[in-house]
PDB file of C-alpha atoms in Angstrom:
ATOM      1  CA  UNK X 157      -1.786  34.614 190.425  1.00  0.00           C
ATOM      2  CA  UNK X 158      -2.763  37.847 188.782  1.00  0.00           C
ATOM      3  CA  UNK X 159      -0.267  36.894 185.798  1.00  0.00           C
ATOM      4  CA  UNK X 160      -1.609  33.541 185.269  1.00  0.00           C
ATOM      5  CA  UNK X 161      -5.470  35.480 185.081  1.00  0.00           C
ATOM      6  CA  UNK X 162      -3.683  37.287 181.900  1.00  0.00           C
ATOM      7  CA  UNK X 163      -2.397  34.469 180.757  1.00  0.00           C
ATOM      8  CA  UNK X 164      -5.893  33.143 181.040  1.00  0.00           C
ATOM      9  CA  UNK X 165      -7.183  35.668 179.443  1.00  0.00           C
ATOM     10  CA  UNK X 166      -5.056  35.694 176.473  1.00  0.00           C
ATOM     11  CA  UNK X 167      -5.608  31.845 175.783  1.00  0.00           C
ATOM     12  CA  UNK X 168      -9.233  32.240 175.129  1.00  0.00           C
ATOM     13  CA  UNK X 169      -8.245  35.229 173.050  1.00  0.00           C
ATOM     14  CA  UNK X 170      -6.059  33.386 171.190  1.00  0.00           C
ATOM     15  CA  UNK X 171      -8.239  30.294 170.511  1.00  0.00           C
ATOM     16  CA  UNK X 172     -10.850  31.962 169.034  1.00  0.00           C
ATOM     17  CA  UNK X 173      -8.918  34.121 167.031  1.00  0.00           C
ATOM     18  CA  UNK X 174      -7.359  31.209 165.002  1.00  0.00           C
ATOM     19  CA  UNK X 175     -10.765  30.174 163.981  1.00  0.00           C
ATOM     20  CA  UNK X 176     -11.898  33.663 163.191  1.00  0.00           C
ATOM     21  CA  UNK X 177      -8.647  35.198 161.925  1.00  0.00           C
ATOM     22  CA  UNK X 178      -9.504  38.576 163.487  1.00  0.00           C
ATOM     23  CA  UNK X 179      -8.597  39.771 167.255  1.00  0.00           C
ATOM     24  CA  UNK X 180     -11.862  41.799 167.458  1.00  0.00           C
ATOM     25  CA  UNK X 181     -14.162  39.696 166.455  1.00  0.00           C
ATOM     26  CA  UNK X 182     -12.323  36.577 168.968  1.00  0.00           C
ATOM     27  CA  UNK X 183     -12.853  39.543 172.120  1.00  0.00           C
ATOM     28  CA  UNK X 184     -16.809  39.769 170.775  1.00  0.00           C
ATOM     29  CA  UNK X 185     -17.128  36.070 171.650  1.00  0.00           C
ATOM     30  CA  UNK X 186     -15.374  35.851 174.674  1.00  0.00           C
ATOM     31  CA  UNK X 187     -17.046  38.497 176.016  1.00  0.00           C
ATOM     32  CA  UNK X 188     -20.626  37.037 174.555  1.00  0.00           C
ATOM     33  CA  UNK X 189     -19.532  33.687 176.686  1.00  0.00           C
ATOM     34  CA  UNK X 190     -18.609  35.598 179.759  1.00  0.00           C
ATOM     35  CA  UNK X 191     -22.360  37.198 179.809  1.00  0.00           C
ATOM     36  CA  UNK X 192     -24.032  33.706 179.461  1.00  0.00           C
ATOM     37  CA  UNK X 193     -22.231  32.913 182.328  1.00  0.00           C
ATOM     38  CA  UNK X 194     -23.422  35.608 183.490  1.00  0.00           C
ATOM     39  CA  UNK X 195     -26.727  35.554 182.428  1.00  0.00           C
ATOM     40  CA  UNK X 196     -28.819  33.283 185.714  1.00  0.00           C
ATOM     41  CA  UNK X 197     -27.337  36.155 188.237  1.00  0.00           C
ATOM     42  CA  UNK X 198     -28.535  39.006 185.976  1.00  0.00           C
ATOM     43  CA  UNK X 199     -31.764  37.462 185.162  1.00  0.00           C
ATOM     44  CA  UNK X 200     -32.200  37.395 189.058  1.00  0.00           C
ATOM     45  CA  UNK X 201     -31.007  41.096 189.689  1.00  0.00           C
ATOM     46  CA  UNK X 202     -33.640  41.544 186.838  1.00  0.00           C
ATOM     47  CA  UNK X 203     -36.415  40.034 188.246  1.00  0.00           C
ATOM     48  CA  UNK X 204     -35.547  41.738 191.940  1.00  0.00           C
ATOM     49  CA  UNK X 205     -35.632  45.242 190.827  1.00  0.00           C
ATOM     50  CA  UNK X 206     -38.803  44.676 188.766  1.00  0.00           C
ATOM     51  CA  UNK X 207     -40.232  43.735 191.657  1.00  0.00           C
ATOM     52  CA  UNK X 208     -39.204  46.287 193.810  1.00  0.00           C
ATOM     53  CA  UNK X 209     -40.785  48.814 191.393  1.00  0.00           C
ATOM     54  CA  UNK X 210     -44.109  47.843 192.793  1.00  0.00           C
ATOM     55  CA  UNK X 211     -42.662  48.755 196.031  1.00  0.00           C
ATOM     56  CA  UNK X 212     -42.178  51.699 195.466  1.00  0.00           C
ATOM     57  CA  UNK X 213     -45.064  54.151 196.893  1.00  0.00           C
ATOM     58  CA  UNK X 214     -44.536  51.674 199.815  1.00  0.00           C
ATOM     59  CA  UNK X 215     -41.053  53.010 199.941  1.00  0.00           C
ATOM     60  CA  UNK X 216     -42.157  56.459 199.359  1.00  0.00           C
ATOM     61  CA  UNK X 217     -44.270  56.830 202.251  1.00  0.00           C
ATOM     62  CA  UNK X 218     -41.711  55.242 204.554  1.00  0.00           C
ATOM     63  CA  UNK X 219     -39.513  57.817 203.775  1.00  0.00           C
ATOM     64  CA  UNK X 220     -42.225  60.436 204.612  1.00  0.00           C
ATOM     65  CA  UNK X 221     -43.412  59.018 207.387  1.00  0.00           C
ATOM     66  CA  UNK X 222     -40.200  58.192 209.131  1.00  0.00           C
ATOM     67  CA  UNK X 223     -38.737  61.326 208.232  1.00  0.00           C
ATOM     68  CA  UNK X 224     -37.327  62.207 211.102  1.00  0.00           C
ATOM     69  CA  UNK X 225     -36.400  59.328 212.519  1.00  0.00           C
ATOM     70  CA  UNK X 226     -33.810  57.590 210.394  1.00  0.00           C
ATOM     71  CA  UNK X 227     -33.075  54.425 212.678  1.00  0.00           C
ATOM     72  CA  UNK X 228     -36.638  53.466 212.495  1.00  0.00           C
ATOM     73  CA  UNK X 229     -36.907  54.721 208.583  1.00  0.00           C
ATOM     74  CA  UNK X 230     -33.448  52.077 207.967  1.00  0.00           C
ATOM     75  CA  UNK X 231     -34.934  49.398 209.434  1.00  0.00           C
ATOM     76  CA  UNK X 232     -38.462  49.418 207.761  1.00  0.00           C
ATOM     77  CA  UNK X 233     -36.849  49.609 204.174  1.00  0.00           C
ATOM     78  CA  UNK X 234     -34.772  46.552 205.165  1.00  0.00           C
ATOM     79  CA  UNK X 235     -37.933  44.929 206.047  1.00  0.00           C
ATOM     80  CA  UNK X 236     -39.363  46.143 202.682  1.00  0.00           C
ATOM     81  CA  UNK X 237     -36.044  44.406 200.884  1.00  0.00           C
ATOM     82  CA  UNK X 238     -37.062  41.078 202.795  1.00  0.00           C
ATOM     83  CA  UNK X 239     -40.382  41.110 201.718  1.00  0.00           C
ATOM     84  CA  UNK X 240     -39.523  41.918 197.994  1.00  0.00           C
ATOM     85  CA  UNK X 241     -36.649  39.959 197.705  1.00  0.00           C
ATOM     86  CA  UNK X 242     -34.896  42.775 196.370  1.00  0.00           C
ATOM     87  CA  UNK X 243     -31.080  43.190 196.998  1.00  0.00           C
ATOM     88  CA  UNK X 244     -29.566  46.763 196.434  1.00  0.00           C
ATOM     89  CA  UNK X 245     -26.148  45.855 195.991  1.00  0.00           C
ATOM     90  CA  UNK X 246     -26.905  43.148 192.863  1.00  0.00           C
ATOM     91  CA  UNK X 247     -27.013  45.606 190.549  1.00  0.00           C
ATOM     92  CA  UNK X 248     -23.577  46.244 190.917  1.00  0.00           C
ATOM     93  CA  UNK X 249     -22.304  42.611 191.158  1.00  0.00           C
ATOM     94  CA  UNK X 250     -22.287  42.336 187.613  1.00  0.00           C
ATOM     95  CA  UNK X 251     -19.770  45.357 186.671  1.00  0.00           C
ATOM     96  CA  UNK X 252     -17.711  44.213 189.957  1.00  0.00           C
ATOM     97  CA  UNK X 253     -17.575  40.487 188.245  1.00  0.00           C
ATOM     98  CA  UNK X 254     -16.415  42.554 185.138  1.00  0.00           C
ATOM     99  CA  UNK X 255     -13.574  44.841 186.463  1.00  0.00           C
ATOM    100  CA  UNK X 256     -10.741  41.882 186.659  1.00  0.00           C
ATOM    101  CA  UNK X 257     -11.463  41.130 183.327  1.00  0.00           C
ATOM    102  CA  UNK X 258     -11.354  44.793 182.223  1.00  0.00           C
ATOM    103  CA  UNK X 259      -7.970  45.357 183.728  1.00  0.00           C
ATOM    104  CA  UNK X 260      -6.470  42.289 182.745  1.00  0.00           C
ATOM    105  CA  UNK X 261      -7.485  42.652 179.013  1.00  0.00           C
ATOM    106  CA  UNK X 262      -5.901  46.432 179.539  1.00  0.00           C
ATOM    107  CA  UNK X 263      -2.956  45.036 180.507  1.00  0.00           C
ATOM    108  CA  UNK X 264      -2.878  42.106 177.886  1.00  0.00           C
ATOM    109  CA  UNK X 265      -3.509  44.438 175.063  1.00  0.00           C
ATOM    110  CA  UNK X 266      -0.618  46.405 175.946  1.00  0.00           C
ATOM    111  CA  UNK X 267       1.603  43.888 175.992  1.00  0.00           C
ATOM    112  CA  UNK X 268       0.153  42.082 172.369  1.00  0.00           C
ATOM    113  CA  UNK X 269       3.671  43.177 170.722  1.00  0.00           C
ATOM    114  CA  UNK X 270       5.384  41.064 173.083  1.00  0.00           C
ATOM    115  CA  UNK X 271       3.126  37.969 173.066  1.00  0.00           C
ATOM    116  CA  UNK X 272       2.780  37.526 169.801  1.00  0.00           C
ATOM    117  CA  UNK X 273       5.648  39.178 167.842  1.00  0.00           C
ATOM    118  CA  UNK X 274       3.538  41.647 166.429  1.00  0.00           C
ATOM    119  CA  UNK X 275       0.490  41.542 164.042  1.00  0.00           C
ATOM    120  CA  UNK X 276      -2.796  43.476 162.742  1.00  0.00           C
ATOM    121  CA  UNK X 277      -4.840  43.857 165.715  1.00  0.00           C
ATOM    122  CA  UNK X 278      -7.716  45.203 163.789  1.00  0.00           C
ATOM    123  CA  UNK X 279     -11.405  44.490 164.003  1.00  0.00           C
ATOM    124  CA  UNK X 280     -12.646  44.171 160.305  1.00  0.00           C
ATOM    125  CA  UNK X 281     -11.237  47.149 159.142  1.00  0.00           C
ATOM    126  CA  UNK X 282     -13.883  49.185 161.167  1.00  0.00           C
ATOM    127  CA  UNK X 283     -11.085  49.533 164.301  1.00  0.00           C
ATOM    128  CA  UNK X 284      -7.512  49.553 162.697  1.00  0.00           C
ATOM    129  CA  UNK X 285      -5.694  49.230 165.950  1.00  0.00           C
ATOM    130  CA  UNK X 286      -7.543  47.636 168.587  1.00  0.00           C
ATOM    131  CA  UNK X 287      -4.142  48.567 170.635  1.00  0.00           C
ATOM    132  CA  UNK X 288      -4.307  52.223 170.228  1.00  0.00           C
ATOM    133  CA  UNK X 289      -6.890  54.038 172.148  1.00  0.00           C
ATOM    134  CA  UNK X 290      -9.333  56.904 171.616  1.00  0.00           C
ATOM    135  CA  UNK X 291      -6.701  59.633 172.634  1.00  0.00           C
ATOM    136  CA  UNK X 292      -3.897  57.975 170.442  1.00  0.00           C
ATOM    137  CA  UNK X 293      -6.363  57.771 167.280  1.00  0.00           C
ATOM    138  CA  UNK X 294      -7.362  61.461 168.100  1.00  0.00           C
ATOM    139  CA  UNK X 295      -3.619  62.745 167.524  1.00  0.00           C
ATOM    140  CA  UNK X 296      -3.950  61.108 163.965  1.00  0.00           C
ATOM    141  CA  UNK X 297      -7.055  62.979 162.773  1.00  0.00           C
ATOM    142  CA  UNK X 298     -10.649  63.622 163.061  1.00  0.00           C
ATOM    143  CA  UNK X 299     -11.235  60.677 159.956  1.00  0.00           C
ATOM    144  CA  UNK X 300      -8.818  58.084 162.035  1.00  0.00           C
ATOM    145  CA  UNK X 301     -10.687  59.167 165.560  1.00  0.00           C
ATOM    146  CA  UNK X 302     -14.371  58.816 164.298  1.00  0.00           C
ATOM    147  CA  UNK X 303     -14.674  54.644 165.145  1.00  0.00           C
ATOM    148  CA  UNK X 304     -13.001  55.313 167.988  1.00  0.00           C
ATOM    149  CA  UNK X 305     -14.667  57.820 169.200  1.00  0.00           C
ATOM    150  CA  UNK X 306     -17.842  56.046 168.345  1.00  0.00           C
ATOM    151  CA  UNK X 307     -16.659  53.389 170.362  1.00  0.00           C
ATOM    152  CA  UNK X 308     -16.030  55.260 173.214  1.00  0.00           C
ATOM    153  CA  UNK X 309     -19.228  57.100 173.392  1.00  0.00           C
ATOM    154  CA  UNK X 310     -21.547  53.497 173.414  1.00  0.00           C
ATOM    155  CA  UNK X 311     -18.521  52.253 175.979  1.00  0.00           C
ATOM    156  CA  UNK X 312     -19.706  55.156 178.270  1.00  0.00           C
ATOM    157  CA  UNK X 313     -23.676  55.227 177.529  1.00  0.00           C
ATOM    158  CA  UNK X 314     -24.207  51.480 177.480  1.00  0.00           C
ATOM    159  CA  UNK X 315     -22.645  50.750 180.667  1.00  0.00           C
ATOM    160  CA  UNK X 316     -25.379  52.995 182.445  1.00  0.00           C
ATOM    161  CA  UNK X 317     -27.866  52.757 180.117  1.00  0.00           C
ATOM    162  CA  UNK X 318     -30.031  49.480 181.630  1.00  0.00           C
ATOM    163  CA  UNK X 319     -30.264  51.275 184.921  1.00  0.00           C
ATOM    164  CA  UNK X 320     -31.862  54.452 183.039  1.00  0.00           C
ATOM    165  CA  UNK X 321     -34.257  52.260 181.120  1.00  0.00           C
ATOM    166  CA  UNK X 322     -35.297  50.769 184.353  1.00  0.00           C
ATOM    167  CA  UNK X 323     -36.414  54.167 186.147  1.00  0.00           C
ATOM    168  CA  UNK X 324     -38.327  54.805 182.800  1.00  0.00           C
ATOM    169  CA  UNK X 325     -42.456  55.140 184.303  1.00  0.00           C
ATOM    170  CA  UNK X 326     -41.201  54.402 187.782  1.00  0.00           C
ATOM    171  CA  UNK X 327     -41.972  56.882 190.941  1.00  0.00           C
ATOM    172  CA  UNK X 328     -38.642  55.530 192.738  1.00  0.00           C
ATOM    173  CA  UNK X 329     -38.718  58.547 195.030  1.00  0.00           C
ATOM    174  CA  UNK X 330     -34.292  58.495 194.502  1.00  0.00           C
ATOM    175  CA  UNK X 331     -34.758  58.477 190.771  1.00  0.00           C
ATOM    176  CA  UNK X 332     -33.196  62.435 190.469  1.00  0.00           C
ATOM    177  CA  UNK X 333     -30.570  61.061 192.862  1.00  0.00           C
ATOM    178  CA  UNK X 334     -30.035  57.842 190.737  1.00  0.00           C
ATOM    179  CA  UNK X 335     -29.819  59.793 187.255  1.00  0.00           C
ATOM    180  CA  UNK X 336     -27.621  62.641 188.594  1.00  0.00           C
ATOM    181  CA  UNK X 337     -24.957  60.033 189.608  1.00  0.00           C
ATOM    182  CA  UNK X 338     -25.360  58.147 186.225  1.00  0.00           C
ATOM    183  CA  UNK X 339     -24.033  61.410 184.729  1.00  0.00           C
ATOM    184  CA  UNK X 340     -21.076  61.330 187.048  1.00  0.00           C
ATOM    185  CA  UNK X 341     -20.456  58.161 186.241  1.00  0.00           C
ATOM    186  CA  UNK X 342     -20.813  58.071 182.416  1.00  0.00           C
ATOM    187  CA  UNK X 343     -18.083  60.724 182.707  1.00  0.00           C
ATOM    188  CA  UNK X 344     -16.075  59.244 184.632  1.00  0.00           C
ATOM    189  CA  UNK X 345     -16.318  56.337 181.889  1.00  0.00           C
ATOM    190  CA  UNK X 346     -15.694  58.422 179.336  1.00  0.00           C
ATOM    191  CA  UNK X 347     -12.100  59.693 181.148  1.00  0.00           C
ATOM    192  CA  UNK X 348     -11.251  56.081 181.087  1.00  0.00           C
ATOM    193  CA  UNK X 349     -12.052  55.189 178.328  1.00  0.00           C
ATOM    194  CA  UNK X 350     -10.125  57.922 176.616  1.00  0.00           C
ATOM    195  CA  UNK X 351      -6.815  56.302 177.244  1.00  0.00           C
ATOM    196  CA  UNK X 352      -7.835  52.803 177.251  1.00  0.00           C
ATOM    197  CA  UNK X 353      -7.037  50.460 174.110  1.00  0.00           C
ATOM    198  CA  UNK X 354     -10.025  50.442 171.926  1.00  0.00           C
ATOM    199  CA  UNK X 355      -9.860  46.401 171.869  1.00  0.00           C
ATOM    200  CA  UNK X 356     -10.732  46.984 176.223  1.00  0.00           C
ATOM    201  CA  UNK X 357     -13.697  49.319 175.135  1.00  0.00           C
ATOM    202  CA  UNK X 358     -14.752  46.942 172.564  1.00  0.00           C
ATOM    203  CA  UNK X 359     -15.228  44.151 175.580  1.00  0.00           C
ATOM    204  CA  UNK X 360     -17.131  46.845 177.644  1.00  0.00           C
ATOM    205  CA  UNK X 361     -19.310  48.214 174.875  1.00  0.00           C
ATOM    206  CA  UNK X 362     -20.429  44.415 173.693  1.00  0.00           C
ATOM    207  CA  UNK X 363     -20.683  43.404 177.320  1.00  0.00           C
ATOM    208  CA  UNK X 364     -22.832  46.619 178.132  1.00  0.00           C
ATOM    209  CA  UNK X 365     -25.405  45.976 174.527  1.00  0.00           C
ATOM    210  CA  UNK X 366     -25.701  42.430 175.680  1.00  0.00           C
ATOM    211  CA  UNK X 367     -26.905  43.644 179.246  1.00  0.00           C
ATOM    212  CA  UNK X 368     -29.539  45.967 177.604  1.00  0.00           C
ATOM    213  CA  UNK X 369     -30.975  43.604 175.128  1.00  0.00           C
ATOM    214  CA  UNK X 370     -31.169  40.984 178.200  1.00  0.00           C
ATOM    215  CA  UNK X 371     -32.906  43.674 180.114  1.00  0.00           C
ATOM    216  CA  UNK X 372     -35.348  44.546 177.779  1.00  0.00           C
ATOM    217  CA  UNK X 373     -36.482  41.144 176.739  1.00  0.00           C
ATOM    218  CA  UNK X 374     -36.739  39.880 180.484  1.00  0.00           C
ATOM    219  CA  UNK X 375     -38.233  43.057 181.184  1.00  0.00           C
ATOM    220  CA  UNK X 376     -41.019  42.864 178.408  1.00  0.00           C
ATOM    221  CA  UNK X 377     -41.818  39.415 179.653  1.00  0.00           C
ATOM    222  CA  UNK X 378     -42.264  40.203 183.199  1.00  0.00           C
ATOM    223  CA  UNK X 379     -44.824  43.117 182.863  1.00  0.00           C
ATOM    224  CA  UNK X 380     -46.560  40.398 179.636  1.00  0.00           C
ATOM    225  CA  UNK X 381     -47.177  38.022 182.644  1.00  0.00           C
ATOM    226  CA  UNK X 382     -48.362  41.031 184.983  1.00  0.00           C
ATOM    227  CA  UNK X 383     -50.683  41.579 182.248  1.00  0.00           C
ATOM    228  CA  UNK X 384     -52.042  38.642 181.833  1.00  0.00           C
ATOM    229  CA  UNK X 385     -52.412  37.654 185.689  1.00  0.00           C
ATOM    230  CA  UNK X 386     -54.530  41.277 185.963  1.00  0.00           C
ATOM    231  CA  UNK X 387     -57.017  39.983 183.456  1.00  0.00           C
ATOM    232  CA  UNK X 388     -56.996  36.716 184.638  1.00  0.00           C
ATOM    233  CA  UNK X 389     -58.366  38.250 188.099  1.00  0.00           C
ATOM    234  CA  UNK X 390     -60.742  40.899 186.549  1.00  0.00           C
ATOM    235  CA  UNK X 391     -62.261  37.495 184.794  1.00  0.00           C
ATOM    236  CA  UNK X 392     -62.825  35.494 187.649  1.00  0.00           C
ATOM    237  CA  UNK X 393     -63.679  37.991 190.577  1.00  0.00           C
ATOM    238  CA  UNK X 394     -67.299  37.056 191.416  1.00  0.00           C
ATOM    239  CA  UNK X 395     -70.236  39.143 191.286  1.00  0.00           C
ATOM    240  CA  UNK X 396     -70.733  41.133 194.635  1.00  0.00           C
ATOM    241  CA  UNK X 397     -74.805  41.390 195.307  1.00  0.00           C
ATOM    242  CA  UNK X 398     -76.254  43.064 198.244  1.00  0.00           C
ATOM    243  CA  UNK X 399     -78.377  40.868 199.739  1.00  0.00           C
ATOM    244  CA  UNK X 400     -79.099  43.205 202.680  1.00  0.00           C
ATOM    245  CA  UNK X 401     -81.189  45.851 200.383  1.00  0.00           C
ATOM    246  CA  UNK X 402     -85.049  45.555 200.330  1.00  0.00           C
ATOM    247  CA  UNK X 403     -86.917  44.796 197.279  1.00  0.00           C
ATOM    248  CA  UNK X 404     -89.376  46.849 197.202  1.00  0.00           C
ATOM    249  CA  UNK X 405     -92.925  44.887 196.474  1.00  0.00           C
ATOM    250  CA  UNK X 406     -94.953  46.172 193.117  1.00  0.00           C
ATOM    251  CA  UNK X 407     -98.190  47.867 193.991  1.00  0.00           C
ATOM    252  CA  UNK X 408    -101.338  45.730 193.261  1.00  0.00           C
ATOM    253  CA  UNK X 409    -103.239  46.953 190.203  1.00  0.00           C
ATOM    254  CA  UNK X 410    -107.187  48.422 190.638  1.00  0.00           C
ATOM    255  CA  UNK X 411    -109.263  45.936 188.522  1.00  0.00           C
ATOM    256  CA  UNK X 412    -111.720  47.701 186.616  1.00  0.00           C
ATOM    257  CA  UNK X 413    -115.108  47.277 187.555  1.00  0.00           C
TER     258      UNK X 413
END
C-alpha cells in the first residue's frame, strides 16, 4: 500500500516534469494542486478561528472565573466552541493531510537514481541537487550551502508563520503559550529539515507560502465585511428620543402698556 502511495507520488512527478523539463519546478505544481484541494477545508479552518477571535474576552473571563474549578471551566469553553463553530484541532488537519506526502516524497527522492537511471535533479539552476540536502550542500561550502540554506530557513518559518500572523492584535489569553511552542516547533523543523533532500523542503516551503497568501487574502476579506456590516448598523440604528422628559413651557411676555 505504502509503496504504491510512492509510486503515486512519483507519477505525478513525472508527468509534469516532461512538460516542464525541470524536477523542481514539476514538485511546485504538484504541490500548488495538492493545496487547491486543499483549499475548501482551509478556507473553513480560516473562517473558524477568525471567528473565535471575537471570542476571545469571552474566553478570557471563563478562564478567570472558573479558575479553580477546571471541570466546570472545560465544559464552558466547549460550549463556547459550539457556539462559535470553532474547532481546535483544524488547524492542524492541514499539516497532518501533509505528512504522508512529506515522507513519501523523502523517500522517493532518495531513491530518484534508481527510478530513473540518473539525471539533473536541479531546480533552474537556483537548487543544483534537489537530492542533496542542507547538511550535504553545507560540507561543499558556504557559496554551494547559501540556496539551501535559504531554503531551509522559509521551510521552517513558513510552516508556522500563518498561525503567528493570526495572533497579530488578538488578546487570545494562550497567545505567550501559543508563540513559545511555535519556537519549539520551528526548531524542531529546522533539525529536519537539515537532513532532508532540498526537493522535500521545496514541497514544504511552497506548500507553507501558499497557506500564508490564502490566509491573508481570506483574512483581509473577512474583517472588509466586518467593516462594512459595522457601518451598515451605525447607519440604520434609529434615533433614541426621550419622550418621558418635560418640555418646559416658555414664559409669557409682559406687553407694554
Amino acid at each position: 500500500m505504502w509503496d504504491a502511495f510512492k509510486d503515486a507520488i512519483f507519477v505525478c512527478i513525472d508527468f509534469f516534469y516532461n512538460f516542464v523539463h525541470d524536477w523542481g519546478l514539476a514538485i511546485v505544481i504538484v504541490t500548488l494542486i495538492f493545496r487547491l484541494v486543499l483549499f475548501p477545508l482551509m478556507q473553513k479552518q480560516i473562517k473558524s478561528t477568525f471567528q473565535m477571535q471575537k471570542f476571545s474576552p469571552l474566553m478570557q473571563e471563563i478562564q478567570t472565573k472558573y479558575a479553580d474549578d477546571k471541570q466546570r471551566q472545560s465544559a464552558e469553553m466547549q460550549k463556547l466552541y459550539a457556539e462559535s463553530g470553532f474547532n481546535p484541532l483544524a488547524g492542524c488537519l492541514p499539516m497532518i493531510l501533509q505528512m504522508p506526502i512529506f515522507i513519501a516524497l523523502f523517500q522517493v527522492l532518495y531513491d530518484m537514481n534508481n527510478r530513473t537511471g540518473g539525471s539533473d535533479y536541479t531546480f533552474y539552476n537556483i537548487l543544483p541537487n534537489l537530492v542533496a540536502s542542507p547538511s550535504n550542500a553545507w560540507e561543499a561550502g558556504f557559496g554551494a550551502f547559501l540556496p539551501y540554506g535559504i531554503l531551509l530557513i522559509i521551510f521552517a518559518g513558513a510552516t508556522f508563520l500563518p498561525t503567528l500572523l493570526q495572533q497579530v492584535g488578538t488578546n487570545n489569553p494562550q497567545k505567550n503559550q501559543q508563540l513559545f511552542m511555535m519556537v519549539i516547533m520551528t526548531l524542531m523543523m529546522l533539525w529536519i529539515g537539515w537532513g532532508s533532500p532540498a526537493g522535500v523542503l521545496l514541497f514544504w516551503a511552497t506548500s507553507s507560502v501558499f497557506a500564508v497568501a490564502q490566509q491573508q487574502i481570506t483574512l483581509s476579506v473577512l474583517r472588509r465585511k466586518d467593516r462594512e456590516l459595522e457601518a451598515a448598523e451605525v447607519d440604520v440604528k434609529p434615533v433614541q428620543v426621550d419622550v418621558t422628559r418635560k418640555v418646559k413651557k416658555p414664559r409669557p411676555t409682559k406687553k407694554s402698556k
